[in-house]
Amino acid sequence: MECLRLRVKDLDFDNHQVLVREPKGNHERFTILPSSLFDPLQDHLERVYRRFLTDLDQGNAAVVLPYSLARKYPNAPEKWIWQFVFPSHRISQDPRSRESARHHASPSSLQKAVARAAQESRIGKRISCHTFRHSFATHLLESGHDIRTVQDLLGHKDLKTTMIYTHVLQRGGLAARRGQPPRLIPFIARNRV
């Protein structure tokens, strides 16, 4: 859901970061936006922007805003920065306001895309959306990042939760040390959600 709830304003290409809003535990955080994702993500945003312009012309460009932001900023639901990075293919009726709006893509469509990509890659292990989170944490630790940095990037409140990843490395607390920024190898499914 953290991925699906991303809005255009949450992507900061200049500072290589993503603002994760409304995560589990409601503790907003910044995480890494690797430069290797810039071009594919900007291509994706161009397609989303073209759809947004079409929606705007048809009077369907509104998105659902969290909490009371729609009242505070009445024109915001039709602004580009508030649009979802991964919008639904369909316009739907917001159950709260009863207005037509484009919501984010469904979690099941993301899960199906990941499952399809995993099958096509012929990886002999079970892969889910959550696998990327585990992989991200493990790679950070393997590349020498300290456990507190990993804790911040994952949004864990308790360090004990983050320490679970050191057991995967079978090196205990010695797995984490200060190091250079991570070199991430992104996974981009051919079938974008």
Short mmCIF file of N, CA and C in Angstrom, two decimals:
data_model
loop_
_atom_site.label_atom_id
_atom_site.label_comp_id
_atom_site.label_asym_id
_atom_site.label_seq_id
_atom_site.Cartn_x
_atom_site.Cartn_y
_atom_site.Cartn_z
N MET A 1 0.82 -1.20 0.00
CA MET A 1 0.00 0.00 0.00
C MET A 1 0.87 1.26 0.00
N GLU A 2 2.05 1.18 0.60
CA GLU A 2 2.93 2.36 0.60
C GLU A 2 3.25 2.78 -0.82
N CYS A 3 3.47 1.84 -1.68
CA CYS A 3 3.77 2.12 -3.09
C CYS A 3 2.54 2.67 -3.80
N LEU A 4 1.40 2.03 -3.61
CA LEU A 4 0.19 2.41 -4.31
C LEU A 4 -0.33 3.78 -3.88
N ARG A 5 -0.06 4.18 -2.66
CA ARG A 5 -0.55 5.47 -2.15
C ARG A 5 0.36 6.65 -2.52
N LEU A 6 1.47 6.38 -3.19
CA LEU A 6 2.37 7.47 -3.57
C LEU A 6 1.66 8.45 -4.48
N ARG A 7 1.90 9.73 -4.21
CA ARG A 7 1.37 10.80 -5.07
C ARG A 7 2.55 11.48 -5.74
N VAL A 8 2.28 12.18 -6.83
CA VAL A 8 3.35 12.82 -7.60
C VAL A 8 4.21 13.70 -6.70
N LYS A 9 3.61 14.41 -5.77
CA LYS A 9 4.36 15.31 -4.89
C LYS A 9 5.30 14.58 -3.93
N ASP A 10 5.14 13.27 -3.78
CA ASP A 10 5.98 12.49 -2.86
C ASP A 10 7.31 12.07 -3.48
N LEU A 11 7.46 12.26 -4.78
CA LEU A 11 8.70 11.90 -5.46
C LEU A 11 9.60 13.12 -5.56
N ASP A 12 10.81 13.01 -5.04
CA ASP A 12 11.77 14.11 -5.08
C ASP A 12 13.00 13.63 -5.84
N PHE A 13 12.99 13.88 -7.15
CA PHE A 13 14.09 13.44 -8.01
C PHE A 13 15.39 14.18 -7.68
N ASP A 14 15.28 15.46 -7.32
CA ASP A 14 16.48 16.25 -7.03
C ASP A 14 17.26 15.71 -5.84
N ASN A 15 16.55 15.25 -4.82
CA ASN A 15 17.20 14.76 -3.61
C ASN A 15 17.23 13.23 -3.53
N HIS A 16 16.83 12.56 -4.60
CA HIS A 16 16.85 11.09 -4.67
C HIS A 16 16.07 10.45 -3.52
N GLN A 17 14.88 10.97 -3.25
CA GLN A 17 14.11 10.40 -2.15
C GLN A 17 12.62 10.37 -2.44
N VAL A 18 11.96 9.52 -1.69
CA VAL A 18 10.52 9.33 -1.77
C VAL A 18 9.97 9.53 -0.36
N LEU A 19 8.90 10.30 -0.26
CA LEU A 19 8.23 10.46 1.03
C LEU A 19 7.14 9.41 1.10
N VAL A 20 7.22 8.55 2.09
CA VAL A 20 6.23 7.49 2.29
C VAL A 20 5.22 8.00 3.30
N ARG A 21 3.98 8.20 2.84
CA ARG A 21 2.91 8.72 3.69
C ARG A 21 1.97 7.61 4.11
N GLU A 22 1.38 7.76 5.26
CA GLU A 22 0.39 6.83 5.79
C GLU A 22 0.86 5.38 5.79
N PRO A 23 2.09 5.12 6.21
CA PRO A 23 2.53 3.72 6.27
C PRO A 23 1.93 3.02 7.49
N LYS A 24 2.20 1.76 7.59
CA LYS A 24 1.81 1.01 8.76
C LYS A 24 2.44 1.69 9.98
N GLY A 25 1.67 1.94 10.99
CA GLY A 25 2.18 2.64 12.16
C GLY A 25 2.07 4.15 12.03
N ASN A 26 1.67 4.63 10.85
CA ASN A 26 1.44 6.05 10.58
C ASN A 26 2.65 6.94 10.86
N HIS A 27 3.86 6.40 10.65
CA HIS A 27 5.09 7.16 10.87
C HIS A 27 5.70 7.48 9.50
N GLU A 28 5.41 8.69 8.99
CA GLU A 28 5.92 9.07 7.67
C GLU A 28 7.44 9.06 7.68
N ARG A 29 8.02 8.73 6.52
CA ARG A 29 9.47 8.66 6.44
C ARG A 29 9.92 8.91 5.01
N PHE A 30 11.20 9.22 4.86
CA PHE A 30 11.81 9.32 3.55
C PHE A 30 12.58 8.03 3.29
N THR A 31 12.59 7.62 2.04
CA THR A 31 13.41 6.50 1.66
C THR A 31 14.10 6.84 0.33
N ILE A 32 14.91 5.95 -0.16
CA ILE A 32 15.78 6.20 -1.30
C ILE A 32 15.02 6.07 -2.63
N LEU A 33 15.27 7.01 -3.53
CA LEU A 33 14.81 6.92 -4.92
C LEU A 33 16.07 6.78 -5.77
N PRO A 34 16.40 5.56 -6.18
CA PRO A 34 17.65 5.35 -6.93
C PRO A 34 17.61 6.02 -8.30
N SER A 35 18.73 6.57 -8.71
CA SER A 35 18.81 7.26 -10.00
C SER A 35 18.54 6.31 -11.16
N SER A 36 18.75 5.02 -10.96
CA SER A 36 18.47 4.05 -12.02
C SER A 36 16.98 3.95 -12.33
N LEU A 37 16.14 4.46 -11.44
CA LEU A 37 14.69 4.45 -11.68
C LEU A 37 14.19 5.75 -12.29
N PHE A 38 15.03 6.77 -12.39
CA PHE A 38 14.59 8.07 -12.88
C PHE A 38 13.92 7.98 -14.24
N ASP A 39 14.61 7.43 -15.23
CA ASP A 39 14.06 7.40 -16.59
C ASP A 39 12.78 6.57 -16.68
N PRO A 40 12.76 5.33 -16.17
CA PRO A 40 11.51 4.56 -16.27
C PRO A 40 10.36 5.23 -15.51
N LEU A 41 10.66 5.82 -14.37
CA LEU A 41 9.62 6.46 -13.58
C LEU A 41 9.10 7.73 -14.26
N GLN A 42 9.99 8.49 -14.86
CA GLN A 42 9.56 9.69 -15.57
C GLN A 42 8.77 9.34 -16.82
N ASP A 43 9.14 8.25 -17.51
CA ASP A 43 8.34 7.78 -18.64
C ASP A 43 6.94 7.40 -18.18
N HIS A 44 6.88 6.69 -17.07
CA HIS A 44 5.59 6.29 -16.50
C HIS A 44 4.76 7.52 -16.14
N LEU A 45 5.39 8.51 -15.50
CA LEU A 45 4.67 9.72 -15.10
C LEU A 45 4.16 10.51 -16.31
N GLU A 46 4.89 10.47 -17.41
CA GLU A 46 4.42 11.14 -18.63
C GLU A 46 3.13 10.49 -19.13
N ARG A 47 3.05 9.16 -19.09
CA ARG A 47 1.82 8.47 -19.49
C ARG A 47 0.67 8.80 -18.54
N VAL A 48 0.98 8.81 -17.24
CA VAL A 48 -0.04 9.14 -16.24
C VAL A 48 -0.52 10.58 -16.43
N TYR A 49 0.41 11.48 -16.76
CA TYR A 49 0.05 12.88 -16.96
C TYR A 49 -0.87 13.05 -18.16
N ARG A 50 -0.61 12.33 -19.24
CA ARG A 50 -1.49 12.39 -20.41
C ARG A 50 -2.90 11.91 -20.06
N ARG A 51 -2.99 10.85 -19.27
CA ARG A 51 -4.30 10.36 -18.81
C ARG A 51 -4.96 11.41 -17.92
N PHE A 52 -4.17 12.03 -17.05
CA PHE A 52 -4.69 13.07 -16.17
C PHE A 52 -5.29 14.22 -16.98
N LEU A 53 -4.61 14.65 -18.05
CA LEU A 53 -5.12 15.74 -18.89
C LEU A 53 -6.43 15.35 -19.55
N THR A 54 -6.52 14.11 -20.00
CA THR A 54 -7.77 13.62 -20.58
C THR A 54 -8.88 13.63 -19.53
N ASP A 55 -8.56 13.13 -18.33
CA ASP A 55 -9.54 13.15 -17.24
C ASP A 55 -9.98 14.57 -16.92
N LEU A 56 -9.03 15.50 -16.93
CA LEU A 56 -9.31 16.90 -16.63
C LEU A 56 -10.29 17.47 -17.66
N ASP A 57 -10.06 17.16 -18.93
CA ASP A 57 -10.96 17.62 -19.99
C ASP A 57 -12.37 17.05 -19.84
N GLN A 58 -12.45 15.82 -19.31
CA GLN A 58 -13.75 15.15 -19.16
C GLN A 58 -14.38 15.41 -17.80
N GLY A 59 -13.71 16.20 -16.96
CA GLY A 59 -14.26 16.50 -15.63
C GLY A 59 -14.10 15.38 -14.63
N ASN A 60 -13.15 14.47 -14.87
CA ASN A 60 -12.95 13.31 -13.98
C ASN A 60 -11.55 13.28 -13.37
N ALA A 61 -10.90 14.41 -13.23
CA ALA A 61 -9.50 14.41 -12.79
C ALA A 61 -9.33 14.39 -11.28
N ALA A 62 -10.42 14.50 -10.55
CA ALA A 62 -10.30 14.56 -9.09
C ALA A 62 -9.77 13.26 -8.51
N VAL A 63 -8.98 13.39 -7.46
CA VAL A 63 -8.53 12.23 -6.69
C VAL A 63 -9.01 12.41 -5.26
N VAL A 64 -9.07 11.32 -4.53
CA VAL A 64 -9.47 11.38 -3.14
C VAL A 64 -8.29 11.89 -2.32
N LEU A 65 -8.55 12.87 -1.47
CA LEU A 65 -7.49 13.39 -0.60
C LEU A 65 -7.68 12.86 0.81
N PRO A 66 -6.58 12.67 1.53
CA PRO A 66 -6.68 12.16 2.89
C PRO A 66 -7.26 13.18 3.86
N TYR A 67 -8.01 12.64 4.82
CA TYR A 67 -8.53 13.41 5.94
C TYR A 67 -9.28 14.65 5.47
N SER A 68 -8.99 15.80 6.04
CA SER A 68 -9.76 17.00 5.73
C SER A 68 -9.06 17.90 4.71
N LEU A 69 -8.06 17.37 4.01
CA LEU A 69 -7.34 18.19 3.04
C LEU A 69 -8.24 18.67 1.90
N ALA A 70 -9.23 17.90 1.54
CA ALA A 70 -10.14 18.30 0.47
C ALA A 70 -10.92 19.55 0.87
N ARG A 71 -11.27 19.67 2.14
CA ARG A 71 -11.96 20.88 2.61
C ARG A 71 -10.99 22.04 2.73
N LYS A 72 -9.79 21.76 3.18
CA LYS A 72 -8.79 22.81 3.38
C LYS A 72 -8.29 23.36 2.04
N TYR A 73 -8.10 22.46 1.07
CA TYR A 73 -7.63 22.84 -0.26
C TYR A 73 -8.64 22.35 -1.30
N PRO A 74 -9.74 23.09 -1.51
CA PRO A 74 -10.82 22.59 -2.37
C PRO A 74 -10.43 22.32 -3.83
N ASN A 75 -9.39 22.98 -4.34
CA ASN A 75 -8.97 22.76 -5.73
C ASN A 75 -7.89 21.68 -5.86
N ALA A 76 -7.35 21.23 -4.75
CA ALA A 76 -6.24 20.27 -4.76
C ALA A 76 -6.58 18.94 -5.43
N PRO A 77 -7.79 18.40 -5.28
CA PRO A 77 -8.06 17.09 -5.91
C PRO A 77 -7.87 17.07 -7.43
N GLU A 78 -7.87 18.24 -8.07
CA GLU A 78 -7.68 18.29 -9.52
C GLU A 78 -6.31 18.83 -9.92
N LYS A 79 -5.39 18.91 -8.98
CA LYS A 79 -4.03 19.36 -9.27
C LYS A 79 -3.13 18.16 -9.55
N TRP A 80 -2.18 18.34 -10.45
CA TRP A 80 -1.27 17.27 -10.85
C TRP A 80 -0.49 16.70 -9.67
N ILE A 81 0.00 17.55 -8.79
CA ILE A 81 0.86 17.07 -7.70
C ILE A 81 0.15 16.10 -6.76
N TRP A 82 -1.18 16.15 -6.70
CA TRP A 82 -1.94 15.28 -5.81
C TRP A 82 -2.36 13.96 -6.47
N GLN A 83 -2.07 13.81 -7.76
CA GLN A 83 -2.47 12.59 -8.45
C GLN A 83 -1.62 11.41 -7.98
N PHE A 84 -2.21 10.23 -8.03
CA PHE A 84 -1.49 9.02 -7.65
C PHE A 84 -0.44 8.68 -8.72
N VAL A 85 0.72 8.23 -8.27
CA VAL A 85 1.78 7.80 -9.19
C VAL A 85 1.32 6.54 -9.94
N PHE A 86 0.59 5.68 -9.27
CA PHE A 86 0.08 4.46 -9.87
C PHE A 86 -1.45 4.47 -9.78
N PRO A 87 -2.09 5.21 -10.71
CA PRO A 87 -3.55 5.35 -10.66
C PRO A 87 -4.27 4.11 -11.17
N SER A 88 -5.50 3.99 -10.75
CA SER A 88 -6.37 2.93 -11.24
C SER A 88 -6.66 3.18 -12.72
N HIS A 89 -6.98 2.12 -13.41
CA HIS A 89 -7.34 2.25 -14.83
C HIS A 89 -8.77 2.78 -14.98
N ARG A 90 -9.53 2.72 -13.90
CA ARG A 90 -10.94 3.10 -13.96
C ARG A 90 -11.26 4.26 -13.01
N ILE A 91 -12.23 5.04 -13.42
CA ILE A 91 -12.81 6.06 -12.55
C ILE A 91 -13.82 5.32 -11.67
N SER A 92 -13.86 5.66 -10.39
CA SER A 92 -14.81 5.02 -9.50
C SER A 92 -15.48 6.08 -8.62
N GLN A 93 -16.49 5.65 -7.91
CA GLN A 93 -17.20 6.57 -7.03
C GLN A 93 -16.61 6.47 -5.62
N ASP A 94 -16.20 7.62 -5.08
CA ASP A 94 -15.67 7.65 -3.72
C ASP A 94 -16.81 7.36 -2.75
N PRO A 95 -16.68 6.34 -1.91
CA PRO A 95 -17.78 5.99 -0.99
C PRO A 95 -18.09 7.09 0.03
N ARG A 96 -17.11 7.92 0.34
CA ARG A 96 -17.36 8.99 1.32
C ARG A 96 -18.09 10.17 0.70
N SER A 97 -17.55 10.68 -0.40
CA SER A 97 -18.10 11.90 -1.00
C SER A 97 -19.14 11.62 -2.08
N ARG A 98 -19.19 10.38 -2.58
CA ARG A 98 -20.08 9.98 -3.67
C ARG A 98 -19.73 10.66 -4.99
N GLU A 99 -18.53 11.26 -5.08
CA GLU A 99 -18.09 11.89 -6.31
C GLU A 99 -17.23 10.91 -7.11
N SER A 100 -17.24 11.09 -8.43
CA SER A 100 -16.39 10.26 -9.29
C SER A 100 -14.95 10.72 -9.15
N ALA A 101 -14.05 9.78 -9.01
CA ALA A 101 -12.63 10.10 -8.83
C ALA A 101 -11.79 8.92 -9.29
N ARG A 102 -10.53 9.20 -9.56
CA ARG A 102 -9.60 8.13 -9.91
C ARG A 102 -8.81 7.80 -8.65
N HIS A 103 -8.93 6.58 -8.21
CA HIS A 103 -8.23 6.13 -7.01
C HIS A 103 -6.88 5.54 -7.44
N HIS A 104 -6.10 5.04 -6.49
CA HIS A 104 -4.85 4.37 -6.87
C HIS A 104 -5.16 2.96 -7.35
N ALA A 105 -4.19 2.34 -8.00
CA ALA A 105 -4.34 0.97 -8.48
C ALA A 105 -4.64 0.04 -7.31
N SER A 106 -5.26 -1.06 -7.60
CA SER A 106 -5.64 -1.98 -6.52
C SER A 106 -4.43 -2.81 -6.08
N PRO A 107 -4.40 -3.17 -4.81
CA PRO A 107 -3.31 -4.02 -4.32
C PRO A 107 -3.23 -5.35 -5.07
N SER A 108 -4.36 -5.90 -5.44
CA SER A 108 -4.33 -7.20 -6.14
C SER A 108 -3.68 -7.07 -7.52
N SER A 109 -3.85 -5.93 -8.19
CA SER A 109 -3.21 -5.78 -9.50
C SER A 109 -1.69 -5.71 -9.36
N LEU A 110 -1.22 -5.08 -8.30
CA LEU A 110 0.23 -5.03 -8.05
C LEU A 110 0.74 -6.43 -7.70
N GLN A 111 0.02 -7.13 -6.85
CA GLN A 111 0.43 -8.48 -6.47
C GLN A 111 0.47 -9.41 -7.68
N LYS A 112 -0.51 -9.27 -8.57
CA LYS A 112 -0.53 -10.11 -9.77
C LYS A 112 0.63 -9.77 -10.70
N ALA A 113 0.95 -8.48 -10.82
CA ALA A 113 2.08 -8.07 -11.68
C ALA A 113 3.40 -8.61 -11.13
N VAL A 114 3.57 -8.57 -9.81
CA VAL A 114 4.79 -9.10 -9.19
C VAL A 114 4.85 -10.62 -9.38
N ALA A 115 3.74 -11.29 -9.19
CA ALA A 115 3.72 -12.75 -9.37
C ALA A 115 4.03 -13.12 -10.81
N ARG A 116 3.46 -12.37 -11.76
CA ARG A 116 3.71 -12.62 -13.18
C ARG A 116 5.19 -12.40 -13.52
N ALA A 117 5.77 -11.30 -13.01
CA ALA A 117 7.18 -11.01 -13.26
C ALA A 117 8.08 -12.06 -12.63
N ALA A 118 7.73 -12.53 -11.44
CA ALA A 118 8.52 -13.57 -10.77
C ALA A 118 8.47 -14.87 -11.57
N GLN A 119 7.31 -15.19 -12.09
CA GLN A 119 7.17 -16.41 -12.90
C GLN A 119 7.98 -16.29 -14.18
N GLU A 120 7.92 -15.14 -14.83
CA GLU A 120 8.67 -14.93 -16.07
C GLU A 120 10.18 -14.96 -15.84
N SER A 121 10.62 -14.53 -14.65
CA SER A 121 12.05 -14.52 -14.36
C SER A 121 12.57 -15.89 -13.96
N ARG A 122 11.66 -16.84 -13.73
CA ARG A 122 11.98 -18.22 -13.37
C ARG A 122 12.80 -18.33 -12.08
N ILE A 123 12.50 -17.44 -11.15
CA ILE A 123 13.12 -17.53 -9.83
C ILE A 123 12.39 -18.63 -9.08
N GLY A 124 13.13 -19.55 -8.54
CA GLY A 124 12.53 -20.72 -7.90
C GLY A 124 12.10 -20.50 -6.46
N LYS A 125 11.74 -19.28 -6.12
CA LYS A 125 11.31 -18.99 -4.75
C LYS A 125 10.01 -18.20 -4.80
N ARG A 126 9.30 -18.24 -3.68
CA ARG A 126 8.07 -17.47 -3.57
C ARG A 126 8.44 -15.99 -3.47
N ILE A 127 7.83 -15.16 -4.30
CA ILE A 127 8.11 -13.74 -4.30
C ILE A 127 6.80 -12.98 -4.18
N SER A 128 6.77 -12.04 -3.27
CA SER A 128 5.60 -11.18 -3.09
C SER A 128 6.08 -9.73 -3.04
N CYS A 129 5.16 -8.81 -2.93
CA CYS A 129 5.53 -7.40 -2.82
C CYS A 129 6.42 -7.17 -1.61
N HIS A 130 6.15 -7.88 -0.54
CA HIS A 130 6.92 -7.69 0.70
C HIS A 130 8.36 -8.20 0.55
N THR A 131 8.59 -9.08 -0.42
CA THR A 131 9.94 -9.59 -0.66
C THR A 131 10.89 -8.44 -0.98
N PHE A 132 10.40 -7.42 -1.68
CA PHE A 132 11.26 -6.28 -2.04
C PHE A 132 11.73 -5.52 -0.80
N ARG A 133 10.86 -5.44 0.18
CA ARG A 133 11.22 -4.77 1.44
C ARG A 133 12.34 -5.54 2.14
N HIS A 134 12.19 -6.85 2.22
CA HIS A 134 13.22 -7.69 2.84
C HIS A 134 14.54 -7.61 2.05
N SER A 135 14.43 -7.67 0.75
CA SER A 135 15.61 -7.60 -0.11
C SER A 135 16.32 -6.26 0.06
N PHE A 136 15.56 -5.19 0.11
CA PHE A 136 16.11 -3.85 0.29
C PHE A 136 16.92 -3.78 1.59
N ALA A 137 16.31 -4.24 2.68
CA ALA A 137 16.99 -4.21 3.98
C ALA A 137 18.24 -5.08 3.98
N THR A 138 18.14 -6.26 3.44
CA THR A 138 19.29 -7.18 3.42
C THR A 138 20.43 -6.60 2.59
N HIS A 139 20.12 -6.03 1.42
CA HIS A 139 21.17 -5.44 0.59
C HIS A 139 21.83 -4.24 1.26
N LEU A 140 21.05 -3.44 1.97
CA LEU A 140 21.65 -2.32 2.70
C LEU A 140 22.65 -2.82 3.72
N LEU A 141 22.26 -3.83 4.48
CA LEU A 141 23.16 -4.38 5.50
C LEU A 141 24.38 -5.04 4.86
N GLU A 142 24.17 -5.78 3.78
CA GLU A 142 25.29 -6.43 3.10
C GLU A 142 26.28 -5.42 2.54
N SER A 143 25.77 -4.24 2.14
CA SER A 143 26.67 -3.23 1.58
C SER A 143 27.29 -2.35 2.67
N GLY A 144 27.03 -2.70 3.94
CA GLY A 144 27.73 -2.05 5.03
C GLY A 144 27.04 -0.90 5.70
N HIS A 145 25.75 -0.72 5.50
CA HIS A 145 25.05 0.38 6.14
C HIS A 145 24.72 0.04 7.59
N ASP A 146 24.76 1.08 8.42
CA ASP A 146 24.49 0.85 9.84
C ASP A 146 23.01 0.53 10.06
N ILE A 147 22.76 -0.17 11.11
CA ILE A 147 21.43 -0.68 11.42
C ILE A 147 20.43 0.45 11.65
N ARG A 148 20.87 1.57 12.20
CA ARG A 148 19.98 2.72 12.44
C ARG A 148 19.49 3.33 11.12
N THR A 149 20.36 3.39 10.11
CA THR A 149 19.96 3.90 8.80
C THR A 149 18.90 2.99 8.19
N VAL A 150 19.13 1.70 8.29
CA VAL A 150 18.16 0.73 7.77
C VAL A 150 16.84 0.86 8.52
N GLN A 151 16.91 1.04 9.82
CA GLN A 151 15.71 1.23 10.64
C GLN A 151 14.92 2.44 10.15
N ASP A 152 15.60 3.56 9.91
CA ASP A 152 14.93 4.78 9.44
C ASP A 152 14.31 4.58 8.06
N LEU A 153 15.05 3.96 7.15
CA LEU A 153 14.55 3.77 5.79
C LEU A 153 13.34 2.84 5.73
N LEU A 154 13.30 1.86 6.63
CA LEU A 154 12.17 0.92 6.67
C LEU A 154 11.01 1.44 7.52
N GLY A 155 11.29 2.44 8.36
CA GLY A 155 10.24 3.00 9.19
C GLY A 155 9.92 2.17 10.42
N HIS A 156 10.87 1.36 10.88
CA HIS A 156 10.65 0.56 12.09
C HIS A 156 10.76 1.45 13.32
N LYS A 157 9.82 1.31 14.23
CA LYS A 157 9.89 2.06 15.48
C LYS A 157 10.90 1.42 16.43
N ASP A 158 10.94 0.11 16.42
CA ASP A 158 11.79 -0.64 17.34
C ASP A 158 12.97 -1.24 16.59
N LEU A 159 14.16 -1.01 17.11
CA LEU A 159 15.38 -1.53 16.48
C LEU A 159 15.38 -3.05 16.42
N LYS A 160 14.70 -3.70 17.36
CA LYS A 160 14.64 -5.17 17.37
C LYS A 160 14.01 -5.71 16.09
N THR A 161 13.05 -4.99 15.56
CA THR A 161 12.42 -5.41 14.30
C THR A 161 13.44 -5.40 13.17
N THR A 162 14.26 -4.37 13.12
CA THR A 162 15.28 -4.26 12.08
C THR A 162 16.38 -5.31 12.28
N MET A 163 16.68 -5.64 13.51
CA MET A 163 17.74 -6.60 13.81
C MET A 163 17.45 -7.99 13.22
N ILE A 164 16.19 -8.28 12.92
CA ILE A 164 15.84 -9.56 12.31
C ILE A 164 16.65 -9.77 11.03
N TYR A 165 16.89 -8.69 10.29
CA TYR A 165 17.62 -8.81 9.02
C TYR A 165 19.09 -9.18 9.22
N THR A 166 19.66 -8.91 10.37
CA THR A 166 21.05 -9.31 10.61
C THR A 166 21.16 -10.82 10.75
N HIS A 167 20.09 -11.46 11.20
CA HIS A 167 20.10 -12.92 11.32
C HIS A 167 20.12 -13.58 9.95
N VAL A 168 19.50 -12.93 8.97
CA VAL A 168 19.50 -13.46 7.61
C VAL A 168 20.93 -13.53 7.09
N LEU A 169 21.74 -12.56 7.49
CA LEU A 169 23.13 -12.53 7.05
C LEU A 169 24.01 -13.49 7.83
N GLN A 170 23.48 -14.01 8.93
CA GLN A 170 24.18 -14.94 9.82
C GLN A 170 25.50 -14.36 10.33
N ARG A 171 25.47 -13.03 10.57
CA ARG A 171 26.65 -12.39 11.13
C ARG A 171 26.28 -11.55 12.34
N GLY A 172 25.04 -11.67 12.79
CA GLY A 172 24.60 -10.91 13.95
C GLY A 172 24.75 -9.42 13.75
N GLY A 173 25.03 -8.69 14.83
CA GLY A 173 25.19 -7.25 14.78
C GLY A 173 26.41 -6.80 14.01
N LEU A 174 27.35 -7.71 13.75
CA LEU A 174 28.55 -7.34 13.00
C LEU A 174 28.26 -7.11 11.52
N ALA A 175 27.04 -7.44 11.09
CA ALA A 175 26.68 -7.26 9.68
C ALA A 175 26.55 -5.80 9.31
N ALA A 176 26.31 -4.95 10.30
CA ALA A 176 26.08 -3.53 10.01
C ALA A 176 27.29 -2.69 10.37
N ARG A 177 27.67 -1.82 9.47
CA ARG A 177 28.75 -0.87 9.73
C ARG A 177 28.49 0.35 8.87
N ARG A 178 29.16 1.42 9.11
CA ARG A 178 28.98 2.62 8.31
C ARG A 178 29.58 2.39 6.93
N GLY A 179 28.91 2.92 5.90
CA GLY A 179 29.42 2.71 4.55
C GLY A 179 28.93 3.75 3.58
N GLN A 180 29.16 3.50 2.32
CA GLN A 180 28.73 4.37 1.24
C GLN A 180 27.24 4.16 0.99
N PRO A 181 26.59 5.12 0.30
CA PRO A 181 25.19 4.92 -0.04
C PRO A 181 25.01 3.64 -0.84
N PRO A 182 23.86 2.99 -0.70
CA PRO A 182 23.67 1.70 -1.35
C PRO A 182 23.61 1.81 -2.85
N ARG A 183 24.10 0.79 -3.50
CA ARG A 183 23.96 0.66 -4.95
C ARG A 183 22.83 -0.32 -5.16
N LEU A 184 21.67 0.20 -5.53
CA LEU A 184 20.49 -0.62 -5.63
C LEU A 184 20.27 -1.08 -7.06
N ILE A 185 19.87 -2.31 -7.19
CA ILE A 185 19.52 -2.84 -8.50
C ILE A 185 17.99 -2.93 -8.51
N PRO A 186 17.33 -2.04 -9.26
CA PRO A 186 15.87 -2.00 -9.21
C PRO A 186 15.23 -3.17 -9.96
N PHE A 187 14.05 -3.50 -9.53
CA PHE A 187 13.26 -4.51 -10.20
C PHE A 187 12.08 -3.79 -10.82
N ILE A 188 12.00 -3.84 -12.13
CA ILE A 188 10.91 -3.17 -12.83
C ILE A 188 10.16 -4.22 -13.64
N ALA A 189 8.94 -4.46 -13.26
CA ALA A 189 8.14 -5.44 -14.00
C ALA A 189 7.77 -4.87 -15.36
N ARG A 190 7.78 -5.73 -16.35
CA ARG A 190 7.40 -5.28 -17.70
C ARG A 190 5.96 -4.81 -17.72
N ASN A 191 5.12 -5.47 -16.96
CA ASN A 191 3.71 -5.08 -16.91
C ASN A 191 3.51 -4.10 -15.78
N ARG A 192 3.60 -2.83 -16.11
CA ARG A 192 3.49 -1.79 -15.08
C ARG A 192 2.06 -1.71 -14.59
N VAL A 193 1.94 -1.39 -13.31
CA VAL A 193 0.63 -1.26 -12.70
C VAL A 193 0.19 0.17 -12.80
#
